[in-house]
Amino acid sequence: MTYSVAVSGASGYAGGEILRLLARHPDVEIRTVTAHSSAGDALVDHQPHLRSLRHLTLQPTTPEVLAGHDIVFLALPHGQSGQYTDALGGASLIIDAGADHRLTSEDDWNAFYGGLFHEPWTYGVPELLVDGSKQRERLASATRIAAPGCNASTVSLSMAPGVAAGVVDATDIVTVLAVGPSGAGKAVKPHLLGAELMGSATPYAVGGTHRHIPEIQQALRAAGASDPRVSFTPVLVPMARGILATTSAPMAEGVTDAEVRDAWETAYANEPFVQLLPEGRFPRTVDVTGANTALMGLAIDRSANRVVVVTAVDNLAKGTAGAAIQSMNIALGLDEATALPVDGVAP
């Protein structure tokens, strides 16, 4: 069976990455791409790297245009996708790459986003530990999927094994992330201009204000933490794509080094896209560019009695579009890895 697909927000970074990965998927046909101000333009005018899709024209983003497809991807700014979901009841599968359906707590939504709260959908990170099993079990029957925030899934994947195994103290998680500006979207913003970014590292959303914090806490509660507390500091660095997250938490009392490492090895032993590196090895963002792969290295800082996990992902691939398509594959009963590269692009 070939599934018909519509992708909204196709002129943006997330929409373009969804299209790049879907273009090599043998079980889907990309029939419709939409945008707002760019409607009427050729897709390749905005995504010139997508040569196999040069026949497509951007249509207006309306419920009428998106309706009638088997699968709809919503790659819209936060707060915009919710207006379409009720009108697309006929679609067998809808995947939202925005934040509108990620959070289960209305209080968290109001505190970090604001605006109309929408019902939470099945969270699209298959490898996450949830109540002793993997999230992919819930995705297998899903018809509405919320793709993750890129920073949120990176930190959650970094700490969930330790939380689930009880080898770390989740009340004191500290994470600092080097992130590329593509995670902020394609809209022109002065602080994202090359002249502002090149040769500089710039912290933002400091002091507990980043919108991905409640999403991380939600994932860690699902993994078994009763009161997860996260100090989260992202730093913009001059690379187009990528996240390098350094996350640490205190070791639980009486836990051995071997028990700590075993928690992560057991959690990700059979995962094709989340890989723990050998002891003493740590990833670089370039190792995962273009890939649906999260690479992580683990260390134990005995002087501070903390577990340190360094994780690299491509924020547009595994962080967003790759996670969305991986979840789509699971929901449709397809091979989970279909159309998703494990290998990065280097140099």
PDB file of N, CA and C in Angstrom, residues 205-238:
ATOM      1  N   ALA A 205      17.401  32.018  26.871  1.00  0.00           N
ATOM      2  CA  ALA A 205      16.398  31.361  27.729  1.00  0.00           C
ATOM      3  C   ALA A 205      17.047  30.825  29.007  1.00  0.00           C
ATOM      4  N   VAL A 206      17.861  31.656  29.639  1.00  0.00           N
ATOM      5  CA  VAL A 206      18.592  31.265  30.847  1.00  0.00           C
ATOM      6  C   VAL A 206      17.684  31.417  32.070  1.00  0.00           C
ATOM      7  N   GLY A 207      17.878  30.557  33.041  1.00  0.00           N
ATOM      8  CA  GLY A 207      17.168  30.704  34.310  1.00  0.00           C
ATOM      9  C   GLY A 207      15.805  30.054  34.343  1.00  0.00           C
ATOM     10  N   GLY A 208      15.669  28.909  33.677  1.00  0.00           N
ATOM     11  CA  GLY A 208      14.426  28.146  33.775  1.00  0.00           C
ATOM     12  C   GLY A 208      13.295  28.638  32.912  1.00  0.00           C
ATOM     13  N   THR A 209      13.598  29.369  31.849  1.00  0.00           N
ATOM     14  CA  THR A 209      12.539  29.937  31.016  1.00  0.00           C
ATOM     15  C   THR A 209      12.324  29.208  29.691  1.00  0.00           C
ATOM     16  N   HIS A 210      13.191  28.272  29.323  1.00  0.00           N
ATOM     17  CA  HIS A 210      13.061  27.619  28.018  1.00  0.00           C
ATOM     18  C   HIS A 210      11.819  26.724  27.977  1.00  0.00           C
ATOM     19  N   ARG A 211      11.119  26.771  26.849  1.00  0.00           N
ATOM     20  CA  ARG A 211       9.846  26.066  26.719  1.00  0.00           C
ATOM     21  C   ARG A 211       9.969  24.548  26.741  1.00  0.00           C
ATOM     22  N   HIS A 212      11.155  24.023  26.544  1.00  0.00           N
ATOM     23  CA  HIS A 212      11.314  22.566  26.539  1.00  0.00           C
ATOM     24  C   HIS A 212      11.440  21.972  27.940  1.00  0.00           C
ATOM     25  N   ILE A 213      11.582  22.812  28.961  1.00  0.00           N
ATOM     26  CA  ILE A 213      11.759  22.291  30.322  1.00  0.00           C
ATOM     27  C   ILE A 213      10.580  21.433  30.771  1.00  0.00           C
ATOM     28  N   PRO A 214       9.320  21.878  30.659  1.00  0.00           N
ATOM     29  CA  PRO A 214       8.223  21.015  31.112  1.00  0.00           C
ATOM     30  C   PRO A 214       8.105  19.733  30.301  1.00  0.00           C
ATOM     31  N   GLU A 215       8.534  19.771  29.059  1.00  0.00           N
ATOM     32  CA  GLU A 215       8.508  18.561  28.224  1.00  0.00           C
ATOM     33  C   GLU A 215       9.520  17.531  28.741  1.00  0.00           C
ATOM     34  N   ILE A 216      10.695  18.004  29.146  1.00  0.00           N
ATOM     35  CA  ILE A 216      11.702  17.114  29.733  1.00  0.00           C
ATOM     36  C   ILE A 216      11.168  16.527  31.036  1.00  0.00           C
ATOM     37  N   GLN A 217      10.631  17.371  31.890  1.00  0.00           N
ATOM     38  CA  GLN A 217      10.102  16.892  33.169  1.00  0.00           C
ATOM     39  C   GLN A 217       8.987  15.874  32.958  1.00  0.00           C
ATOM     40  N   GLN A 218       8.148  16.109  31.994  1.00  0.00           N
ATOM     41  CA  GLN A 218       7.069  15.174  31.688  1.00  0.00           C
ATOM     42  C   GLN A 218       7.622  13.811  31.276  1.00  0.00           C
ATOM     43  N   ALA A 219       8.665  13.808  30.434  1.00  0.00           N
ATOM     44  CA  ALA A 219       9.267  12.551  29.989  1.00  0.00           C
ATOM     45  C   ALA A 219       9.955  11.825  31.138  1.00  0.00           C
ATOM     46  N   LEU A 220      10.610  12.572  32.018  1.00  0.00           N
ATOM     47  CA  LEU A 220      11.310  11.930  33.131  1.00  0.00           C
ATOM     48  C   LEU A 220      10.340  11.416  34.193  1.00  0.00           C
ATOM     49  N   ARG A 221       9.213  12.101  34.366  1.00  0.00           N
ATOM     50  CA  ARG A 221       8.183  11.545  35.247  1.00  0.00           C
ATOM     51  C   ARG A 221       7.668  10.223  34.684  1.00  0.00           C
ATOM     52  N   ALA A 222       7.489  10.158  33.380  1.00  0.00           N
ATOM     53  CA  ALA A 222       7.035   8.916  32.755  1.00  0.00           C
ATOM     54  C   ALA A 222       8.051   7.797  32.929  1.00  0.00           C
ATOM     55  N   ALA A 223       9.332   8.178  33.020  1.00  0.00           N
ATOM     56  CA  ALA A 223      10.386   7.177  33.223  1.00  0.00           C
ATOM     57  C   ALA A 223      10.494   6.722  34.667  1.00  0.00           C
ATOM     58  N   GLY A 224       9.841   7.461  35.597  1.00  0.00           N
ATOM     59  CA  GLY A 224       9.836   7.019  36.987  1.00  0.00           C
ATOM     60  C   GLY A 224      10.230   8.056  38.011  1.00  0.00           C
ATOM     61  N   ALA A 225      10.589   9.274  37.564  1.00  0.00           N
ATOM     62  CA  ALA A 225      10.964  10.324  38.524  1.00  0.00           C
ATOM     63  C   ALA A 225       9.718  10.933  39.144  1.00  0.00           C
ATOM     64  N   SER A 226       9.724  11.104  40.453  1.00  0.00           N
ATOM     65  CA  SER A 226       8.548  11.683  41.112  1.00  0.00           C
ATOM     66  C   SER A 226       8.576  13.208  41.072  1.00  0.00           C
ATOM     67  N   ASP A 227       9.775  13.794  41.157  1.00  0.00           N
ATOM     68  CA  ASP A 227       9.875  15.257  41.198  1.00  0.00           C
ATOM     69  C   ASP A 227      11.117  15.706  40.435  1.00  0.00           C
ATOM     70  N   PRO A 228      11.150  15.524  39.104  1.00  0.00           N
ATOM     71  CA  PRO A 228      12.345  15.910  38.349  1.00  0.00           C
ATOM     72  C   PRO A 228      12.526  17.416  38.307  1.00  0.00           C
ATOM     73  N   ARG A 229      13.747  17.858  38.561  1.00  0.00           N
ATOM     74  CA  ARG A 229      14.076  19.275  38.494  1.00  0.00           C
ATOM     75  C   ARG A 229      15.265  19.444  37.548  1.00  0.00           C
ATOM     76  N   VAL A 230      15.097  20.354  36.614  1.00  0.00           N
ATOM     77  CA  VAL A 230      16.062  20.473  35.525  1.00  0.00           C
ATOM     78  C   VAL A 230      16.545  21.912  35.405  1.00  0.00           C
ATOM     79  N   SER A 231      17.852  22.111  35.541  1.00  0.00           N
ATOM     80  CA  SER A 231      18.474  23.391  35.215  1.00  0.00           C
ATOM     81  C   SER A 231      18.968  23.292  33.775  1.00  0.00           C
ATOM     82  N   PHE A 232      18.369  24.110  32.911  1.00  0.00           N
ATOM     83  CA  PHE A 232      18.517  23.943  31.456  1.00  0.00           C
ATOM     84  C   PHE A 232      19.057  25.230  30.856  1.00  0.00           C
ATOM     85  N   THR A 233      20.252  25.162  30.246  1.00  0.00           N
ATOM     86  CA  THR A 233      20.855  26.353  29.647  1.00  0.00           C
ATOM     87  C   THR A 233      21.295  26.044  28.218  1.00  0.00           C
ATOM     88  N   PRO A 234      20.571  26.562  27.220  1.00  0.00           N
ATOM     89  CA  PRO A 234      20.995  26.387  25.834  1.00  0.00           C
ATOM     90  C   PRO A 234      21.913  27.526  25.395  1.00  0.00           C
ATOM     91  N   VAL A 235      22.826  27.197  24.489  1.00  0.00           N
ATOM     92  CA  VAL A 235      23.786  28.178  23.983  1.00  0.00           C
ATOM     93  C   VAL A 235      23.825  28.066  22.464  1.00  0.00           C
ATOM     94  N   LEU A 236      23.489  29.159  21.779  1.00  0.00           N
ATOM     95  CA  LEU A 236      23.602  29.186  20.320  1.00  0.00           C
ATOM     96  C   LEU A 236      25.069  29.218  19.917  1.00  0.00           C
ATOM     97  N   VAL A 237      25.427  28.331  18.979  1.00  0.00           N
ATOM     98  CA  VAL A 237      26.793  28.305  18.461  1.00  0.00           C
ATOM     99  C   VAL A 237      26.733  28.324  16.938  1.00  0.00           C
ATOM    100  N   PRO A 238      27.806  28.749  16.283  1.00  0.00           N
ATOM    101  CA  PRO A 238      27.771  28.927  14.826  1.00  0.00           C
ATOM    102  C   PRO A 238      27.904  27.630  14.039  1.00  0.00           C
TER     103      PRO A 238
END
